[in-house]
CSV table of N, CA and C in Angstrom, one decimal:
chain,number,residue,atom,x,y,z
A,194,UNK,N,-33.7,-1.3,70.9
A,194,UNK,CA,-34.5,-1.9,71.2
A,194,UNK,C,-34.8,-2.8,72.7
A,195,UNK,N,-36.0,-2.0,73.4
A,195,UNK,CA,-35.9,-2.4,74.6
A,195,UNK,C,-37.0,-3.8,75.0
A,196,UNK,N,-37.0,-4.7,75.7
A,196,UNK,CA,-37.3,-6.2,75.8
A,196,UNK,C,-38.7,-5.9,76.3
A,197,UNK,N,-39.6,-6.9,76.1
A,197,UNK,CA,-41.0,-6.9,76.6
A,197,UNK,C,-40.7,-6.9,78.0
A,198,UNK,N,-39.9,-7.2,79.3
A,198,UNK,CA,-39.8,-7.3,80.7
A,198,UNK,C,-39.0,-6.1,81.1
A,199,UNK,N,-38.6,-5.0,80.2
A,199,UNK,CA,-37.9,-3.9,80.4
A,199,UNK,C,-39.0,-2.9,80.1
A,200,UNK,N,-40.3,-3.0,79.3
A,200,UNK,CA,-41.2,-2.2,78.9
A,200,UNK,C,-42.3,-2.5,80.3
A,201,UNK,N,-42.3,-3.9,80.5
A,201,UNK,CA,-43.4,-4.3,81.8
A,201,UNK,C,-43.0,-3.4,83.0
A,202,UNK,N,-41.2,-2.9,83.0
A,202,UNK,CA,-41.1,-3.0,84.6
A,202,UNK,C,-41.1,-1.0,84.5
A,203,UNK,N,-41.6,-0.5,83.5
A,203,UNK,CA,-41.8,0.7,83.3
A,203,UNK,C,-43.3,1.2,83.5
A,204,UNK,N,-43.1,2.3,84.4
A,204,UNK,CA,-44.9,2.6,84.7
A,204,UNK,C,-45.0,3.2,83.2
A,205,UNK,N,-44.5,4.0,82.6
A,205,UNK,CA,-44.5,4.7,81.2
A,205,UNK,C,-45.5,3.6,79.7
A,206,UNK,N,-44.5,2.1,80.2
A,206,UNK,CA,-44.8,1.3,79.1
A,206,UNK,C,-45.3,0.1,79.5
A,207,UNK,N,-46.1,-0.1,80.6
A,207,UNK,CA,-46.2,-1.1,81.4
A,207,UNK,C,-47.8,-1.8,80.8
A,208,UNK,N,-48.6,-0.6,80.5
A,208,UNK,CA,-49.8,-1.0,80.1
A,208,UNK,C,-50.0,-1.8,78.7
A,209,UNK,N,-49.0,-0.8,77.8
A,209,UNK,CA,-48.7,-1.3,76.3
A,209,UNK,C,-48.4,-2.6,76.0
A,210,UNK,N,-47.1,-2.7,76.9
A,210,UNK,CA,-46.7,-3.8,77.0
A,210,UNK,C,-47.1,-5.2,77.3
A,211,UNK,N,-48.3,-4.8,78.6
A,211,UNK,CA,-49.3,-6.1,79.1
A,211,UNK,C,-50.2,-6.7,78.0
A,212,UNK,N,-50.9,-5.8,77.3
A,212,UNK,CA,-51.7,-5.3,76.0
A,212,UNK,C,-50.8,-6.4,75.0
A,213,UNK,N,-49.8,-6.2,74.7
A,213,UNK,CA,-49.0,-7.0,73.6
A,213,UNK,C,-49.1,-8.2,74.1
A,214,UNK,N,-48.6,-8.4,75.9
A,214,UNK,CA,-48.8,-10.0,75.9
A,214,UNK,C,-50.0,-11.1,76.4
A,215,UNK,N,-51.1,-10.1,76.1
A,215,UNK,CA,-52.3,-10.6,76.3
A,215,UNK,C,-52.9,-10.9,75.0
A,216,UNK,N,-52.5,-10.0,74.1
A,216,UNK,CA,-52.7,-10.2,72.4
A,216,UNK,C,-51.8,-11.4,72.1
A,217,UNK,N,-50.7,-11.8,73.0
A,217,UNK,CA,-49.7,-12.8,71.9
A,217,UNK,C,-50.4,-14.2,72.6
A,218,UNK,N,-50.8,-14.1,73.9
A,218,UNK,CA,-50.8,-15.5,75.3
A,218,UNK,C,-52.0,-16.0,75.2
A,219,UNK,N,-53.3,-14.8,74.7
A,219,UNK,CA,-54.5,-15.4,74.7
A,219,UNK,C,-55.2,-16.5,73.9
A,220,UNK,N,-54.7,-17.1,72.9
A,220,UNK,CA,-55.2,-18.0,72.2
A,220,UNK,C,-54.4,-18.9,72.9
A,221,UNK,N,-53.0,-19.0,72.9
A,221,UNK,CA,-52.5,-20.3,73.1
A,221,UNK,C,-52.7,-20.9,74.7
A,222,UNK,N,-52.8,-19.6,75.2
A,222,UNK,CA,-53.7,-20.0,77.1
A,222,UNK,C,-54.8,-20.5,77.0
A,223,UNK,N,-56.1,-20.0,76.2
A,223,UNK,CA,-57.6,-20.2,76.0
A,223,UNK,C,-57.0,-21.8,75.9
A,224,UNK,N,-56.4,-22.3,74.5
A,224,UNK,CA,-56.8,-23.8,74.4
A,224,UNK,C,-55.3,-24.3,75.3
A,225,UNK,N,-54.8,-24.1,76.0
A,225,UNK,CA,-54.2,-24.9,77.5
A,225,UNK,C,-55.2,-25.0,78.5
A,226,UNK,N,-55.6,-24.0,78.5
A,226,UNK,CA,-57.3,-24.0,79.6
A,226,UNK,C,-58.2,-25.0,79.2
A,227,UNK,N,-58.8,-24.8,78.3
A,227,UNK,CA,-60.0,-25.0,77.4
A,227,UNK,C,-59.4,-26.9,77.3
A,228,UNK,N,-58.5,-27.2,77.6
A,228,UNK,CA,-58.2,-29.0,77.5
A,228,UNK,C,-58.8,-29.3,79.0
A,229,UNK,N,-58.4,-28.7,79.8
A,229,UNK,CA,-59.2,-29.0,81.5
A,229,UNK,C,-60.6,-28.7,81.7
A,230,UNK,N,-61.1,-27.8,80.9
A,230,UNK,CA,-62.5,-27.8,81.9
A,230,UNK,C,-63.3,-28.2,80.6
A,231,UNK,N,-64.7,-28.4,80.8
A,231,UNK,CA,-65.6,-28.6,79.9
A,231,UNK,C,-66.3,-27.4,79.3
A,232,UNK,N,-66.3,-26.3,79.4
A,232,UNK,CA,-67.0,-25.4,79.0
A,232,UNK,C,-66.5,-24.1,78.3
A,233,UNK,N,-66.5,-23.1,77.5
A,233,UNK,CA,-66.3,-22.2,76.9
A,233,UNK,C,-66.0,-21.3,77.8
A,234,UNK,N,-67.2,-20.8,78.6
A,234,UNK,CA,-67.5,-19.6,79.4
A,234,UNK,C,-66.6,-19.9,80.5
A,235,UNK,N,-66.5,-21.3,81.0
A,235,UNK,CA,-65.4,-21.7,82.7
A,235,UNK,C,-64.2,-21.0,82.2
A,236,UNK,N,-63.5,-21.5,80.4
A,236,UNK,CA,-62.3,-21.3,79.6
A,236,UNK,C,-62.2,-19.7,79.8
A,237,UNK,N,-63.2,-18.7,79.5
A,237,UNK,CA,-63.0,-17.7,79.5
A,237,UNK,C,-62.4,-16.9,80.8
A,238,UNK,N,-63.3,-17.3,81.6
A,238,UNK,CA,-63.5,-17.0,83.1
A,238,UNK,C,-62.2,-17.4,83.6
A,239,UNK,N,-61.3,-18.7,83.4
A,239,UNK,CA,-60.1,-18.8,84.1
A,239,UNK,C,-59.2,-17.9,83.0
A,240,UNK,N,-59.5,-17.9,82.0
A,240,UNK,CA,-58.5,-16.8,81.3
A,240,UNK,C,-58.1,-15.5,81.6
A,241,UNK,N,-59.3,-14.8,82.1
A,241,UNK,CA,-59.4,-13.7,82.4
A,241,UNK,C,-59.0,-13.3,83.5
A,242,UNK,N,-59.0,-14.6,85.0
A,242,UNK,CA,-58.5,-14.6,85.9
A,242,UNK,C,-57.1,-14.5,85.6
A,243,UNK,N,-56.3,-15.6,84.8
A,243,UNK,CA,-54.9,-15.6,84.7
A,243,UNK,C,-54.5,-14.5,84.4
A,244,UNK,N,-55.0,-13.7,83.6
A,244,UNK,CA,-54.1,-12.4,83.1
A,244,UNK,C,-54.4,-11.3,84.3
A,245,UNK,N,-55.7,-11.2,85.0
A,245,UNK,CA,-55.5,-10.5,86.4
A,245,UNK,C,-54.8,-10.7,87.3
A,246,UNK,N,-54.4,-12.4,87.4
A,246,UNK,CA,-53.5,-12.4,88.4
A,246,UNK,C,-51.8,-11.9,88.1
A,247,UNK,N,-51.6,-12.2,86.7
A,247,UNK,CA,-50.2,-11.8,86.2
A,247,UNK,C,-50.3,-10.6,86.3
A,248,UNK,N,-51.4,-9.4,85.7
A,248,UNK,CA,-51.5,-7.9,86.1
A,248,UNK,C,-51.1,-7.9,87.6
A,249,UNK,N,-51.6,-7.8,88.1
A,249,UNK,CA,-51.3,-7.9,89.7
A,249,UNK,C,-49.9,-8.1,90.4
A,250,UNK,N,-49.4,-9.4,89.6
A,250,UNK,CA,-48.2,-9.9,89.9
A,250,UNK,C,-47.0,-9.8,89.6
A,251,UNK,N,-47.3,-8.4,88.3
A,251,UNK,CA,-45.8,-8.1,87.5
A,251,UNK,C,-45.1,-7.5,88.3
A,252,UNK,N,-45.2,-7.1,89.3
A,252,UNK,CA,-43.9,-6.4,90.1
A,252,UNK,C,-43.3,-7.6,90.6
A,253,UNK,N,-43.7,-8.8,91.3
A,253,UNK,CA,-43.1,-9.7,91.4
A,253,UNK,C,-42.5,-10.9,90.8
A,254,UNK,N,-42.3,-10.7,89.0
A,254,UNK,CA,-42.3,-11.2,88.5
A,254,UNK,C,-40.8,-10.6,88.2
A,255,UNK,N,-39.8,-11.8,88.5
A,255,UNK,CA,-38.3,-11.2,88.4
A,255,UNK,C,-37.9,-11.3,86.9
A,256,UNK,N,-38.5,-12.5,86.1
A,256,UNK,CA,-37.8,-12.2,84.5
A,256,UNK,C,-36.9,-13.6,84.7
A,257,UNK,N,-37.1,-14.5,85.6
A,257,UNK,CA,-35.8,-15.7,85.7
A,257,UNK,C,-36.4,-17.0,84.6
A,258,UNK,N,-38.0,-16.7,84.3
A,258,UNK,CA,-38.4,-17.8,83.3
A,258,UNK,C,-38.8,-16.9,82.3
A,259,UNK,N,-39.2,-17.7,81.4
A,259,UNK,CA,-39.7,-16.7,79.8
A,259,UNK,C,-41.2,-16.2,80.6
A,260,UNK,N,-41.6,-15.1,80.0
A,260,UNK,CA,-43.3,-15.1,80.3
A,260,UNK,C,-44.0,-16.2,80.1
A,261,UNK,N,-43.8,-16.3,79.4
A,261,UNK,CA,-45.0,-17.9,78.7
A,261,UNK,C,-45.3,-18.8,80.1
A,262,UNK,N,-44.1,-19.5,80.6
A,262,UNK,CA,-43.8,-20.3,81.4
A,262,UNK,C,-44.5,-19.8,82.7
A,263,UNK,N,-44.1,-18.1,82.8
A,263,UNK,CA,-45.1,-18.0,84.2
A,263,UNK,C,-46.4,-17.7,84.1
A,264,UNK,N,-47.1,-17.1,82.8
A,264,UNK,CA,-48.4,-17.2,82.6
A,264,UNK,C,-48.7,-18.6,82.3
A,265,UNK,N,-48.2,-19.4,81.7
A,265,UNK,CA,-49.3,-20.8,82.1
A,265,UNK,C,-49.2,-21.3,83.0
A,266,UNK,N,-48.2,-21.3,84.4
A,266,UNK,CA,-48.3,-21.8,85.5
A,266,UNK,C,-49.2,-20.9,86.3
A,267,UNK,N,-49.5,-19.9,85.9
A,267,UNK,CA,-50.7,-19.2,86.6
A,267,UNK,C,-51.9,-19.9,86.2
A,268,UNK,N,-51.8,-20.2,84.7
A,268,UNK,CA,-53.5,-20.9,84.0
A,268,UNK,C,-53.4,-22.4,84.7
A,269,UNK,N,-52.6,-22.6,84.7
A,269,UNK,CA,-52.5,-24.2,85.4
A,269,UNK,C,-53.0,-23.9,86.8
A,270,UNK,N,-52.6,-23.1,87.7
A,270,UNK,CA,-53.2,-23.2,89.1
A,270,UNK,C,-54.6,-22.8,88.9
A,271,UNK,N,-54.6,-21.4,88.3
A,271,UNK,CA,-56.0,-21.0,87.8
A,271,UNK,C,-57.0,-22.4,87.4
A,272,UNK,N,-56.6,-23.3,86.7
A,272,UNK,CA,-57.6,-24.4,86.1
A,272,UNK,C,-57.5,-25.0,87.2
A,273,UNK,N,-56.9,-25.5,87.9
A,273,UNK,CA,-56.8,-26.7,89.0
A,273,UNK,C,-57.5,-26.3,90.0
A,274,UNK,N,-57.4,-24.7,90.4
A,274,UNK,CA,-58.5,-24.0,91.3
A,274,UNK,C,-60.1,-24.1,90.9
A,275,UNK,N,-60.3,-24.1,89.9
A,275,UNK,CA,-61.2,-24.3,89.5
A,275,UNK,C,-61.6,-26.0,89.2
A,276,UNK,N,-60.9,-26.6,89.2
A,276,UNK,CA,-61.4,-27.8,88.9
A,276,UNK,C,-61.9,-28.4,90.3
A,277,UNK,N,-60.7,-27.8,91.4
A,277,UNK,CA,-61.1,-28.5,92.6
A,277,UNK,C,-62.3,-28.3,92.7
A,278,UNK,N,-62.5,-26.8,92.8
A,278,UNK,CA,-64.5,-26.2,93.1
A,278,UNK,C,-65.5,-27.2,92.2
A,279,UNK,N,-64.8,-27.2,91.3
A,279,UNK,CA,-66.1,-28.1,90.3
A,279,UNK,C,-66.0,-29.5,90.6
A,280,UNK,N,-65.2,-30.3,91.1
A,280,UNK,CA,-65.3,-31.7,91.8
A,280,UNK,C,-66.1,-31.8,92.9
A,281,UNK,N,-66.5,-30.9,93.9
A,281,UNK,CA,-67.6,-31.0,94.6
A,281,UNK,C,-68.8,-31.1,94.1
A,282,UNK,N,-69.4,-30.7,92.9
A,282,UNK,CA,-70.2,-30.6,92.3
A,282,UNK,C,-70.6,-31.7,91.3
A,283,UNK,N,-69.6,-32.3,90.7
A,283,UNK,CA,-69.5,-33.2,89.5
A,283,UNK,C,-69.4,-34.5,89.9
A,284,UNK,N,-70.0,-35.6,89.5
A,284,UNK,CA,-69.6,-37.1,89.9
A,284,UNK,C,-68.6,-37.1,89.0
A,285,UNK,N,-67.6,-38.1,89.2
A,285,UNK,CA,-66.5,-38.8,87.7
A,285,UNK,C,-67.3,-39.4,86.5
A,286,UNK,N,-68.8,-40.3,87.1
A,286,UNK,CA,-69.3,-41.3,86.1
A,286,UNK,C,-69.9,-40.2,84.9
A,287,UNK,N,-70.4,-39.0,85.8
A,287,UNK,CA,-71.1,-37.7,85.0
A,287,UNK,C,-70.0,-37.0,84.1
A,288,UNK,N,-68.6,-37.3,84.8
A,288,UNK,CA,-67.8,-36.4,83.8
A,288,UNK,C,-67.7,-37.1,82.3
A,289,UNK,N,-67.4,-38.3,82.3
A,289,UNK,CA,-66.6,-38.8,81.0
A,289,UNK,C,-68.0,-38.5,80.3
A,290,UNK,N,-69.0,-38.7,80.5
A,290,UNK,CA,-69.9,-39.0,79.5
A,290,UNK,C,-70.2,-37.3,79.0
A,291,UNK,N,-70.5,-35.8,79.9
A,291,UNK,CA,-70.2,-34.8,79.7
A,291,UNK,C,-69.1,-34.2,79.0
A,292,UNK,N,-68.2,-35.0,79.1
A,292,UNK,CA,-66.9,-34.4,78.0
A,292,UNK,C,-67.3,-34.8,76.7
A,293,UNK,N,-68.0,-35.6,76.4
A,293,UNK,CA,-68.3,-36.3,75.0
A,293,UNK,C,-69.5,-35.3,74.5
A,294,UNK,N,-70.5,-35.4,75.4
A,294,UNK,CA,-71.5,-34.5,75.1
A,294,UNK,C,-71.0,-32.9,74.8
A,295,UNK,N,-70.3,-32.5,75.5
A,295,UNK,CA,-70.2,-31.2,75.8
A,295,UNK,C,-69.4,-30.7,74.7
A,296,UNK,N,-68.5,-31.3,74.2
A,296,UNK,CA,-67.6,-31.1,73.4
A,296,UNK,C,-68.6,-31.2,71.7
A,297,UNK,N,-69.3,-31.8,71.3
A,297,UNK,CA,-70.1,-31.7,70.0
A,297,UNK,C,-71.1,-31.1,70.0
A,298,UNK,N,-71.7,-30.9,71.1
A,298,UNK,CA,-72.6,-29.3,71.1
A,298,UNK,C,-71.9,-28.0,71.3
A,299,UNK,N,-70.7,-27.9,71.5
A,299,UNK,CA,-69.6,-26.8,71.5
A,299,UNK,C,-69.8,-25.9,70.1
A,300,UNK,N,-69.7,-24.9,70.1
A,300,UNK,CA,-69.5,-24.2,68.8
A,300,UNK,C,-68.2,-24.0,68.2
A,301,UNK,N,-67.3,-24.0,69.3
A,301,UNK,CA,-65.8,-23.6,68.9
A,301,UNK,C,-65.2,-25.1,69.2
A,302,UNK,N,-65.7,-26.4,69.2
A,302,UNK,CA,-65.2,-27.9,68.9
A,302,UNK,C,-65.3,-28.0,67.1
A,303,UNK,N,-63.7,-28.2,66.7
A,303,UNK,CA,-64.3,-28.3,65.4
A,303,UNK,C,-63.4,-29.8,65.1
A,304,UNK,N,-63.8,-30.7,65.8
A,304,UNK,CA,-63.1,-32.0,65.9
A,304,UNK,C,-64.4,-33.3,65.0
A,305,UNK,N,-63.4,-34.0,65.1
A,305,UNK,CA,-64.9,-35.3,64.6
A,305,UNK,C,-64.8,-36.0,66.1
A,306,UNK,N,-65.4,-37.6,65.8
A,306,UNK,CA,-66.1,-38.3,66.7
A,306,UNK,C,-64.3,-39.4,67.3
A,307,UNK,N,-63.1,-39.2,66.5
A,307,UNK,CA,-62.3,-39.8,66.9
A,307,UNK,C,-61.9,-38.8,68.0
A,308,UNK,N,-61.6,-37.4,67.7
A,308,UNK,CA,-61.2,-36.7,68.5
A,308,UNK,C,-61.8,-36.4,70.1
A,309,UNK,N,-63.6,-36.6,69.6
A,309,UNK,CA,-64.3,-37.0,71.0
A,309,UNK,C,-64.0,-37.9,71.9
A,310,UNK,N,-63.5,-38.8,71.1
A,310,UNK,CA,-63.1,-40.2,71.7
A,310,UNK,C,-61.8,-40.0,72.8
A,311,UNK,N,-60.9,-39.5,71.4
A,311,UNK,CA,-59.5,-38.8,72.4
A,311,UNK,C,-60.1,-38.1,74.0
A,312,UNK,N,-60.6,-37.3,73.6
A,312,UNK,CA,-61.1,-35.9,74.7
A,312,UNK,C,-61.6,-37.3,76.2
A,313,UNK,N,-62.8,-38.1,75.7
A,313,UNK,CA,-63.5,-38.7,76.7
A,313,UNK,C,-62.0,-39.6,77.0
A,314,UNK,N,-61.0,-40.5,76.8
A,314,UNK,CA,-59.8,-40.9,77.2
A,314,UNK,C,-59.3,-40.3,78.1
A,315,UNK,N,-58.9,-39.2,77.5
A,315,UNK,CA,-58.3,-37.7,78.4
A,315,UNK,C,-59.0,-37.5,79.7
A,316,UNK,N,-60.1,-37.6,79.8
A,316,UNK,CA,-60.7,-37.3,80.8
A,316,UNK,C,-61.0,-38.2,81.5
A,317,UNK,N,-60.6,-39.5,81.6
A,317,UNK,CA,-60.5,-40.6,82.4
A,317,UNK,C,-59.4,-40.4,83.2
A,318,UNK,N,-58.3,-40.1,82.9
A,318,UNK,CA,-56.8,-39.6,83.4
A,318,UNK,C,-57.1,-39.1,84.9
A,319,UNK,N,-56.2,-39.6,86.0
A,319,UNK,CA,-56.2,-38.8,86.9
A,319,UNK,C,-55.7,-37.4,86.4
A,320,UNK,N,-56.2,-36.4,87.3
A,320,UNK,CA,-56.1,-35.3,86.9
A,320,UNK,C,-54.4,-34.8,86.7
A,321,UNK,N,-53.3,-35.2,87.4
A,321,UNK,CA,-52.1,-34.7,86.9
A,321,UNK,C,-51.9,-35.9,85.6
A,322,UNK,N,-51.8,-36.7,85.2
A,322,UNK,CA,-51.5,-37.3,84.0
A,322,UNK,C,-52.4,-36.4,83.0
A,323,UNK,N,-53.7,-36.2,83.3
A,323,UNK,CA,-54.7,-35.2,82.3
A,323,UNK,C,-53.5,-34.2,81.5
A,324,UNK,N,-52.9,-33.6,82.8
A,324,UNK,CA,-52.6,-31.9,82.6
A,324,UNK,C,-51.2,-32.2,81.9
A,325,UNK,N,-50.2,-33.4,82.2
A,325,UNK,CA,-49.0,-33.6,81.8
A,325,UNK,C,-49.3,-34.1,79.9
A,326,UNK,N,-50.4,-35.0,79.7
A,326,UNK,CA,-50.8,-35.7,78.8
A,326,UNK,C,-50.6,-34.1,77.5
A,327,UNK,N,-51.6,-33.4,78.1
A,327,UNK,CA,-52.1,-32.3,77.6
A,327,UNK,C,-51.0,-31.2,77.1
A,328,UNK,N,-50.1,-31.3,78.1
A,328,UNK,CA,-49.2,-29.9,77.4
A,328,UNK,C,-48.1,-30.8,76.6
A,329,UNK,N,-47.6,-32.2,77.1
A,329,UNK,CA,-47.1,-32.5,75.9
A,329,UNK,C,-47.5,-33.4,74.8
A,330,UNK,N,-48.6,-33.7,74.8
A,330,UNK,CA,-49.4,-34.3,73.6
A,330,UNK,C,-49.8,-32.9,72.3
A,331,UNK,N,-50.4,-31.8,73.1
A,331,UNK,CA,-51.0,-30.9,72.3
A,331,UNK,C,-50.3,-29.6,72.0
A,332,UNK,N,-49.8,-29.4,73.8
A,332,UNK,CA,-48.7,-27.7,72.9
A,332,UNK,C,-47.5,-28.5,72.9
A,333,UNK,N,-47.1,-29.5,72.6
A,333,UNK,CA,-45.8,-30.0,72.2
A,333,UNK,C,-44.5,-29.3,73.2
A,334,UNK,N,-45.2,-29.4,74.5
A,334,UNK,CA,-44.2,-28.5,75.5
A,334,UNK,C,-43.0,-29.4,75.9
A,335,UNK,N,-41.8,-28.8,75.5
A,335,UNK,CA,-40.5,-29.9,76.4
A,335,UNK,C,-40.7,-30.0,77.7
A,336,UNK,N,-39.9,-31.0,78.5
A,336,UNK,CA,-40.2,-31.7,79.8
A,336,UNK,C,-39.8,-30.6,80.7
A,337,UNK,N,-38.4,-29.7,80.2
A,337,UNK,CA,-37.8,-28.8,80.6
A,337,UNK,C,-38.7,-27.7,81.6
A,338,UNK,N,-39.8,-27.5,80.2
A,338,UNK,CA,-40.8,-25.7,80.5
A,338,UNK,C,-41.7,-26.9,81.4
A,339,UNK,N,-42.3,-28.0,81.1
A,339,UNK,CA,-43.5,-28.5,81.9
A,339,UNK,C,-42.7,-28.7,83.6
A,340,UNK,N,-41.5,-28.8,83.5
A,340,UNK,CA,-40.8,-29.3,85.0
A,340,UNK,C,-41.1,-27.7,85.7
A,341,UNK,N,-40.9,-26.4,84.9
A,341,UNK,CA,-40.9,-25.4,85.8
A,341,UNK,C,-42.4,-25.1,85.7
A,342,UNK,N,-43.7,-25.5,84.9
A,342,UNK,CA,-44.7,-24.9,85.2
A,342,UNK,C,-45.0,-25.5,86.8
A,343,UNK,N,-45.1,-26.9,86.2
A,343,UNK,CA,-45.5,-27.7,87.3
A,343,UNK,C,-44.8,-28.2,88.6
A,344,UNK,N,-43.7,-28.0,88.9
A,344,UNK,CA,-42.8,-28.0,89.8
A,344,UNK,C,-42.8,-29.3,90.0
A,345,UNK,N,-42.2,-30.1,88.5
A,345,UNK,CA,-41.9,-31.8,89.3
A,345,UNK,C,-40.9,-31.7,88.3
A,346,UNK,N,-39.9,-33.0,88.7
A,346,UNK,CA,-39.2,-33.3,87.9
A,346,UNK,C,-39.0,-34.1,86.3
A,347,UNK,N,-38.2,-33.5,85.9
A,347,UNK,CA,-38.5,-34.2,84.4
A,347,UNK,C,-39.0,-35.9,84.1
A,348,UNK,N,-38.1,-36.4,84.7
A,348,UNK,CA,-38.1,-38.2,85.1
A,348,UNK,C,-39.5,-38.4,85.6
A,349,UNK,N,-40.1,-37.7,86.8
A,349,UNK,CA,-41.9,-37.7,87.0
A,349,UNK,C,-42.7,-37.3,85.6
A,350,UNK,N,-42.5,-36.3,85.0
A,350,UNK,CA,-43.4,-36.0,84.0
A,350,UNK,C,-43.1,-36.9,82.8
A,351,UNK,N,-41.9,-37.5,82.6
A,351,UNK,CA,-41.8,-38.6,81.4
A,351,UNK,C,-42.6,-39.6,82.0
A,352,UNK,N,-42.4,-40.1,82.9
A,352,UNK,CA,-43.2,-41.4,83.8
A,352,UNK,C,-44.6,-41.3,83.5
A,353,UNK,N,-44.8,-40.0,83.9
A,353,UNK,CA,-46.7,-39.8,83.9
A,353,UNK,C,-47.2,-40.2,82.5
A,354,UNK,N,-46.0,-39.1,81.6
A,354,UNK,CA,-46.8,-39.1,80.1
A,354,UNK,C,-46.7,-40.4,79.8
A,355,UNK,N,-45.9,-41.0,80.1
A,355,UNK,CA,-45.8,-43.1,79.1
A,355,UNK,C,-47.0,-43.2,79.8
A,356,UNK,N,-47.5,-43.3,80.9
A,356,UNK,CA,-48.8,-44.4,82.1
A,356,UNK,C,-49.8,-43.4,81.2
A,357,UNK,N,-49.6,-42.5,80.7
A,357,UNK,CA,-50.9,-41.9,80.3
A,357,UNK,C,-51.2,-42.3,78.7
A,358,UNK,N,-50.4,-42.2,78.0
A,358,UNK,CA,-50.3,-42.6,76.9
A,358,UNK,C,-50.7,-44.2,76.6
A,359,UNK,N,-50.2,-45.2,77.7
A,359,UNK,CA,-50.2,-46.4,78.0
A,359,UNK,C,-52.2,-46.7,78.0
A,360,UNK,N,-52.6,-45.5,79.5
A,360,UNK,CA,-53.9,-45.9,79.5
A,360,UNK,C,-54.4,-45.5,78.5
A,361,UNK,N,-54.2,-44.2,77.7
A,361,UNK,CA,-55.2,-44.0,76.2
A,361,UNK,C,-55.5,-45.1,75.7
A,362,UNK,N,-54.3,-45.2,74.9
A,362,UNK,CA,-53.9,-46.7,74.2
A,362,UNK,C,-54.8,-48.0,74.4
A,363,UNK,N,-54.9,-48.4,76.1
A,363,UNK,CA,-55.7,-49.2,76.2
A,363,UNK,C,-57.4,-48.9,76.2
A,364,UNK,N,-57.8,-47.7,76.3
A,364,UNK,CA,-59.0,-46.6,75.9
A,364,UNK,C,-59.6,-47.6,74.7
A,365,UNK,N,-58.5,-47.4,73.7
A,365,UNK,CA,-58.6,-47.2,72.5
A,365,UNK,C,-59.2,-48.7,72.0
A,366,UNK,N,-58.1,-49.5,72.7
A,366,UNK,CA,-58.2,-51.1,72.4
A,366,UNK,C,-59.4,-51.5,72.9
A,367,UNK,N,-60.0,-51.1,73.7
A,367,UNK,CA,-61.2,-51.7,74.5
A,367,UNK,C,-62.4,-51.5,74.0
A,368,UNK,N,-62.2,-50.3,72.6
A,368,UNK,CA,-63.6,-50.1,71.8
A,368,UNK,C,-63.6,-51.1,71.0
A,369,UNK,N,-62.7,-51.7,70.7
A,369,UNK,CA,-62.8,-52.8,69.2
A,369,UNK,C,-63.7,-53.9,69.6
């Protein structure tokens, strides 16, 4: 049986193989992206851009990493580009209030008040720590895979995650 990578390289099976990838990775990529952006519509747009860039870049995918790693790297880059564009329009003080308000009104959010507080605490982290925390805590990625996606050393990732956890713990301690 052919592997998905072999089917992606063949012009006859490329489209079907890519549709299979889209079906397999749409939900995890959406959830990954959704942790960075406030609105469902923005996450959908970023997901669509991620798959468009992946489709366009199929010929450059060498298969040296897993398809999931490659897709997550594209999704992270697309999310960061989106956030950079949005940063010009949103002040930080508004952002932390927007997170809680947006989550509670979002029909796709099924969490409770504690989850909303956690998301607010995460929103206060610097961008890099927020990304690392989300990948490790929510997606349970291994540091090695995160290192491939973010082009950062495992040691730096561990340190950033540890600092992020400490900041979140401090946030919750200060609520009391």
